[in-house]
Short mmCIF file of C-alpha atoms in Angstrom, two decimals:
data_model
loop_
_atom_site.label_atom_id
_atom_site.label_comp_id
_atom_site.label_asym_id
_atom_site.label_seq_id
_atom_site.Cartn_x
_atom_site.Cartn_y
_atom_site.Cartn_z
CA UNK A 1 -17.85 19.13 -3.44
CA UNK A 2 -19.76 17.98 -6.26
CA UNK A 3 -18.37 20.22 -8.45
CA UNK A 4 -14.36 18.47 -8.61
CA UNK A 5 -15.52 15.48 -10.37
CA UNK A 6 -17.33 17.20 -13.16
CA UNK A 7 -15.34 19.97 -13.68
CA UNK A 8 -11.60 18.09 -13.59
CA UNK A 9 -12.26 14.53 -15.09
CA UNK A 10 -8.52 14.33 -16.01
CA UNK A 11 -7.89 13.86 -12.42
CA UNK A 12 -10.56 11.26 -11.51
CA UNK A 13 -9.12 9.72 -14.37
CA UNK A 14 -5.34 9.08 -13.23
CA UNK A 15 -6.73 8.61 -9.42
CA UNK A 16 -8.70 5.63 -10.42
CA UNK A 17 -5.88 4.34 -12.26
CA UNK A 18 -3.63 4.85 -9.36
CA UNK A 19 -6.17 2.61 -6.98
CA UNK A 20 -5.42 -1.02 -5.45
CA UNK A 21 -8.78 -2.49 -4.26
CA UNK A 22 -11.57 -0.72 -4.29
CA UNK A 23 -14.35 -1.41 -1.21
CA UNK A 24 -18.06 -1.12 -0.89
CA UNK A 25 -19.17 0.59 2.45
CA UNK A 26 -21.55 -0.64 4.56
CA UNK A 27 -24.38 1.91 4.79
CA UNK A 28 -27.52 2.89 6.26
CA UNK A 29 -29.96 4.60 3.88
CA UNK A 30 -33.14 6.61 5.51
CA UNK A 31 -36.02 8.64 4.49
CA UNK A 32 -37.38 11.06 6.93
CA UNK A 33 -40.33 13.73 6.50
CA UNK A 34 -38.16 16.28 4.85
CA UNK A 35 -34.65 14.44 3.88
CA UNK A 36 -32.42 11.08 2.67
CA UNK A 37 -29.85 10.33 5.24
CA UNK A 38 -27.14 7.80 3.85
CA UNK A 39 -24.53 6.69 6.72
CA UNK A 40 -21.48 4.86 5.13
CA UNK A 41 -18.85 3.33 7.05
CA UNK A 42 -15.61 4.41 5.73
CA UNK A 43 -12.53 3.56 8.46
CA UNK A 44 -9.75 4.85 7.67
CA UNK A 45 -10.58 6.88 5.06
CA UNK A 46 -8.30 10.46 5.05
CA UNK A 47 -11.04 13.22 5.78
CA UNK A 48 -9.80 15.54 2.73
CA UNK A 49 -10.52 12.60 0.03
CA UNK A 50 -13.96 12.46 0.65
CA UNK A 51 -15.84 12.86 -2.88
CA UNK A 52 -19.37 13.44 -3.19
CA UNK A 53 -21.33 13.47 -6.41
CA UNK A 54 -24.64 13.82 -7.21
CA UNK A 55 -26.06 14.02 -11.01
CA UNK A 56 -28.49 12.86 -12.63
CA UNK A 57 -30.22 11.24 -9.24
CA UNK A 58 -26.94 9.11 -8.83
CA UNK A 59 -24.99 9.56 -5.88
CA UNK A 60 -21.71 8.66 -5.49
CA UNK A 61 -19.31 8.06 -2.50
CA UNK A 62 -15.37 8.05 -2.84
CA UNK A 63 -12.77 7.74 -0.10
CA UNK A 64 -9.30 7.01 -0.26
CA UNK A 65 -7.55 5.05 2.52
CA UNK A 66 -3.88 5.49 2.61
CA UNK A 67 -1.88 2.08 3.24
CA UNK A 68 -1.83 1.75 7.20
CA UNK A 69 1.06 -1.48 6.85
CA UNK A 70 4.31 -1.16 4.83
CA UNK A 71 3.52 -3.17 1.88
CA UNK A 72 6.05 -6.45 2.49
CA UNK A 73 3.94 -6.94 5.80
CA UNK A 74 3.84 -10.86 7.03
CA UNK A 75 0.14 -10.54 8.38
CA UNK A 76 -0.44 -13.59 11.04
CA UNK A 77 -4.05 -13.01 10.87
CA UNK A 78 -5.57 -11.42 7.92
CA UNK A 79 -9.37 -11.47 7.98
CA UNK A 80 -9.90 -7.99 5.93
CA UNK A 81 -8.56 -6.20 3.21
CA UNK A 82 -7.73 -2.58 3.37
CA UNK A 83 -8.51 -0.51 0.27
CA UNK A 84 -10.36 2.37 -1.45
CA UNK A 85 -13.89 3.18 -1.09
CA UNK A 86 -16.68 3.75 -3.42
CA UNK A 87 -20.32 3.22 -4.36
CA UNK A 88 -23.18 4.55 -5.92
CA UNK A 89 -26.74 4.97 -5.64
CA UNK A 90 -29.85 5.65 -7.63
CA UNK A 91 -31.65 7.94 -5.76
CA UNK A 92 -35.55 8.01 -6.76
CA UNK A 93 -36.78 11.37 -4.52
CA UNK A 94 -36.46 14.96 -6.06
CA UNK A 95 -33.19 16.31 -3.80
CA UNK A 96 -32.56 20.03 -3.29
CA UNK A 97 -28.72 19.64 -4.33
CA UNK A 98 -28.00 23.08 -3.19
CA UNK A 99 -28.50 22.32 0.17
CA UNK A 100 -26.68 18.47 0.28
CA UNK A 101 -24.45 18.83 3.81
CA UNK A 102 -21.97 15.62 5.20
CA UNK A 103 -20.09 15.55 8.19
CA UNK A 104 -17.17 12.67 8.91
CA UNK A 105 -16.94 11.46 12.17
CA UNK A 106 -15.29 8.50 13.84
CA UNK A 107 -14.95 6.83 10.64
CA UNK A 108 -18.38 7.25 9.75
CA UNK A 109 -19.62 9.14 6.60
CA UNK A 110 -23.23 11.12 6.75
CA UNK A 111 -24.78 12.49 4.10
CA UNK A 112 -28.33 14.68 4.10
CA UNK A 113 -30.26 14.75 1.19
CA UNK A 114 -33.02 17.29 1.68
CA UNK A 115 -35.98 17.12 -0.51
CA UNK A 116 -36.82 19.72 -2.74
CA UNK A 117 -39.78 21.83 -0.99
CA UNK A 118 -42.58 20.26 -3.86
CA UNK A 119 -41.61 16.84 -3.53
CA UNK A 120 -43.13 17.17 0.32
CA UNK A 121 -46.41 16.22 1.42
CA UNK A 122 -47.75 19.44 2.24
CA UNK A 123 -51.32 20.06 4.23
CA UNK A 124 -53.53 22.49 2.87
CA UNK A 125 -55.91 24.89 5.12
CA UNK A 126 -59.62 24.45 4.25
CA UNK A 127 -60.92 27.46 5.84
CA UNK A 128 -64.82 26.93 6.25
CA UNK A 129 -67.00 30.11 4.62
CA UNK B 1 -17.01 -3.78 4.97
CA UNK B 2 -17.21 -6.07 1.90
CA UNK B 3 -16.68 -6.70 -1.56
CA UNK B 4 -19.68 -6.76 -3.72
CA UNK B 5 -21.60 -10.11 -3.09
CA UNK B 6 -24.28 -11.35 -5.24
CA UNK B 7 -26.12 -13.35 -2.12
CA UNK B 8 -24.24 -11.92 1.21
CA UNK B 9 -27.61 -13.31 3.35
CA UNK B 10 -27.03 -16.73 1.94
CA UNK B 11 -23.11 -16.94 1.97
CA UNK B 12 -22.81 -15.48 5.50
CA UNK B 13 -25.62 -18.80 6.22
CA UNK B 14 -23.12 -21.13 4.44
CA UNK B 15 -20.56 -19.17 6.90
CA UNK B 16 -22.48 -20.27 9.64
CA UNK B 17 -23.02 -23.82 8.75
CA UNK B 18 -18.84 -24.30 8.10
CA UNK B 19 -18.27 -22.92 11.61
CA UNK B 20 -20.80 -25.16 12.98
CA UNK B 21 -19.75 -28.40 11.03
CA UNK B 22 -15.88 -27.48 11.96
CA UNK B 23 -16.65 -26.61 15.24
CA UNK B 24 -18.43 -29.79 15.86
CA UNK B 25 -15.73 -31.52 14.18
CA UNK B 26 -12.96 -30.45 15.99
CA UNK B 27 -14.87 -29.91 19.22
CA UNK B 28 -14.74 -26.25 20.09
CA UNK B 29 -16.69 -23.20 19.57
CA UNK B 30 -15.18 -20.94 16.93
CA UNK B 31 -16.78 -18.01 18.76
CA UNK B 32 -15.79 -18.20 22.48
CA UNK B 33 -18.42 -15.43 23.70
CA UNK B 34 -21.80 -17.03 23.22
CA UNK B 35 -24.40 -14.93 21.40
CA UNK B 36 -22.23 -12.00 20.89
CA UNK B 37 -20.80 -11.57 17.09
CA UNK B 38 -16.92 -11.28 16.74
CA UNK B 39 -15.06 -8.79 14.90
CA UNK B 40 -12.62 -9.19 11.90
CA UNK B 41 -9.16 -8.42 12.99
CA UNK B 42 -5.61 -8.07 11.40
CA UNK B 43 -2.56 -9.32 13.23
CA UNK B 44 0.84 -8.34 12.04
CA UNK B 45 4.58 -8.60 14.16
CA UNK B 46 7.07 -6.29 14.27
CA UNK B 47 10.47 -7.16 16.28
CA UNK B 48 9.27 -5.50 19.81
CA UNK B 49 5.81 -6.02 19.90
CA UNK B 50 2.45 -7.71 18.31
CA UNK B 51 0.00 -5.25 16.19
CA UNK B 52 -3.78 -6.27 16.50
CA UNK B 53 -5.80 -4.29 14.50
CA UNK B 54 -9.88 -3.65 13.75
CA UNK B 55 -12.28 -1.41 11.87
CA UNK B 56 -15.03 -0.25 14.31
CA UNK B 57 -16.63 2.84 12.73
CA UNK B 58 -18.84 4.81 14.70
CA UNK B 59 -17.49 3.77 18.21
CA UNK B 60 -16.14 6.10 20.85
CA UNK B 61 -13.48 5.27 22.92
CA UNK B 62 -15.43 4.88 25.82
CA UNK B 63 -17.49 2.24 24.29
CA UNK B 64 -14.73 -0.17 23.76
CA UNK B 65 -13.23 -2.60 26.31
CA UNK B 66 -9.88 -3.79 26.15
CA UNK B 67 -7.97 -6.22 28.34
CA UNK B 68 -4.64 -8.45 28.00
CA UNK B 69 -4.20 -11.22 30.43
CA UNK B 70 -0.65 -13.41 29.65
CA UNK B 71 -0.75 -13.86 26.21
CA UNK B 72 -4.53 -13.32 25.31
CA UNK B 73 -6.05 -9.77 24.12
CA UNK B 74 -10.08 -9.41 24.63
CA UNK B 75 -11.40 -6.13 23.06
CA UNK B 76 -15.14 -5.93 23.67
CA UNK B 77 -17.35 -2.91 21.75
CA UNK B 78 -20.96 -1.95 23.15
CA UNK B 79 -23.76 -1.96 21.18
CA UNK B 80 -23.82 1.49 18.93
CA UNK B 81 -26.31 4.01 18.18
CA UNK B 82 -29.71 2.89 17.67
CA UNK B 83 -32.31 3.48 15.11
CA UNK B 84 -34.14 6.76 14.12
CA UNK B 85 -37.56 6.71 14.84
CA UNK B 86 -39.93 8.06 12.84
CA UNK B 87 -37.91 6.89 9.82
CA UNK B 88 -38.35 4.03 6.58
CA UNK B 89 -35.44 1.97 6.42
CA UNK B 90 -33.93 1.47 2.64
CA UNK B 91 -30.79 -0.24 3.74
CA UNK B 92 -29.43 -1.38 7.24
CA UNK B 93 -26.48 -2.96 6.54
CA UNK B 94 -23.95 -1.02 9.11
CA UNK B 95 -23.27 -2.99 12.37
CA UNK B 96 -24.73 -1.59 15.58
CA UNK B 97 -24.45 -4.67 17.98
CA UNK B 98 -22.21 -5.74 20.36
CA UNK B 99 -19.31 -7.50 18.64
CA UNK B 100 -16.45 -8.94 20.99
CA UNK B 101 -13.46 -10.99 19.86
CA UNK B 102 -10.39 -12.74 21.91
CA UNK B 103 -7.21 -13.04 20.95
CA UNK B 104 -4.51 -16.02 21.32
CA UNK B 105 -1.11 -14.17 20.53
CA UNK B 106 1.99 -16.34 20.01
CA UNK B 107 4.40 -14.91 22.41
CA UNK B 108 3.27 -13.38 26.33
CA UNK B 109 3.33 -9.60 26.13
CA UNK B 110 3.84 -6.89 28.43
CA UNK B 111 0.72 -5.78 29.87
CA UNK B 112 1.89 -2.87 31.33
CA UNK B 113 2.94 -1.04 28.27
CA UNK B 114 0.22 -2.33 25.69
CA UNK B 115 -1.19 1.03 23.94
CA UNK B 116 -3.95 1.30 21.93
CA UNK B 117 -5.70 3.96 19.28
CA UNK B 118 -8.95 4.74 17.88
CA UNK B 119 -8.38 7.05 14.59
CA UNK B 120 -11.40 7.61 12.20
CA UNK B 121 -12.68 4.52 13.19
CA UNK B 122 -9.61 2.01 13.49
CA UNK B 123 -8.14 0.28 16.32
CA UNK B 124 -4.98 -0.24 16.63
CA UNK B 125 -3.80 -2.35 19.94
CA UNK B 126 0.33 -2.32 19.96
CA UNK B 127 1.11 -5.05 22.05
CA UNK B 128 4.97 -4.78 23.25
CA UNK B 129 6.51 -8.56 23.79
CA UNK B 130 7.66 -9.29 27.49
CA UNK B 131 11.31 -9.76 27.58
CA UNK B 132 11.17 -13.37 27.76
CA UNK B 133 9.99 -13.98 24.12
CA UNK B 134 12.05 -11.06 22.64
CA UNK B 135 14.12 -13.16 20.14
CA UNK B 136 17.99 -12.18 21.41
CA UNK B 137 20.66 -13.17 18.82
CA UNK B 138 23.27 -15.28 20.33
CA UNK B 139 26.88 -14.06 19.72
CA UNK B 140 28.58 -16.61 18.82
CA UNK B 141 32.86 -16.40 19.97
CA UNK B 142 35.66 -18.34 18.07
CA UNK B 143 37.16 -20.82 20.45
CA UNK B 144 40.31 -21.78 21.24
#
């Protein structure tokens, strides 16, 4: 996934171009033993426009939401704006970017970071002579 | 969800402060469920029927209540997921509380047909108008 930025920037180019409003998600950010866990809130967002970078220990989240009202809509109440996502991070732990996995769910973006295997706290054996 | 604020811990106080200096002022509670937090909503019309809808990412429909009574729609969301354990906290910014909200639309609606849908984490309530308050156009006939 992080491989379409990179390799096409033409594209990201003309998409960002193309884009109304964009949000910043909500998220929860984690560190367990062996992995970052970001959560984002992204409603709305279509599944297949998910982008997920990581360079340089800078992650970055893109979604785009397709238009749910036809644009002349007379909104009676209108407490939030509906828009693009995207944010970015600076992520300070060593992460094994092979092995980066998200899932989408109910609106709800989760990414896992693992660590790479030398960045963990690792218990040595003193075996007594 | 929000746009990128410089101070969001002090604007949501000043928040707080107008609803409470309003409230006072015109003598009612701007949240009618004490000590639960409300939810932004959008509220469009179409001929038939009233639109009502939230973002609540992350909850399932069977964590959501919703109920119409005349003209008045009350959708009520359970507290969601909870914590890890055994876990340091960078940011915590997604809601996981109960969050209710009520309501007031402008015309009675048909409770018996209201419909409503959870997709990727927004509701949409579709809230048909009773007969009565269906605008009818009037023909008007030439006399004589």
């Amino acid at each position: 996934m992080s491989e379409r930025c990179r390799t096409n920037p033409q594209s990201r180019e003309s998409e960002l171009q193309g884009c109304r409003c964009h949000y910043q998600p909500n998220v929860d950010i984690y560190e367990q033993a062996d992995e970052l866990v970001i959560l984002a809130d992204l409603p709305g967002a279509s599944p297949d426009s998910i982008e997920i970078d990581y360079e340089e220990n800078e992650l970055s989240l893109k979604a785009r939401v397709d238009p749910r009202q036809e644009a002349d809509t007379d909104f009676l109440v209108r407490e939030y704006g509906v828009g693009d996502y995207h944010r970015r991070f600076r992520i300070g732990e060593a992460v094994d970017t092979e092995r980066i996995t998200a899932s989408y769910t109910d609106g709800v973006l989760t990414v896992h970071l693992p660590k790479v295997q030398a960045a963990k706290p690792r218990r040595v054996a003193v075996h007594s002579g | 969800m929000v746009f990128q604020c410089l101070n969001p811990v002090r604007s949501n106080r000043i928040d707080r402060e107008m609803n409470r200096l309003l409230s006072s002022f015109f003598g009612e509670t701007p949240q009618r469920s004490s000590g639960r937090r409300s939810m932004a909503v959008n509220v469009w019309e179409k001929d038939d029927a009233w639109l009502v809808e939230a973002e609540l990412p992350g909850v399932k429909p069977e964590n959501l209540e919703i109920s119409v009574i005349d003209d008045e729609l009350a959708i009520s969301v359970e507290p969601r997921g909870s914590e890890e354990e055994d876990a340091t906290y960078y940011r915590r910014e997604r809601r996981r509380g109960a969050v209710s909200r009520t309501i007031q639309l402008p015309t009675a609606v048909d409770a018996e047909r209201v419909e409503a849908t959870l997709v990727l984490g927004v509701l949409t309530v579709t809230l048909p108008k009773s007969e009565t308050a269906r605008r009818h156009r009037i023909q008007v006939h030439p006399g004589n």
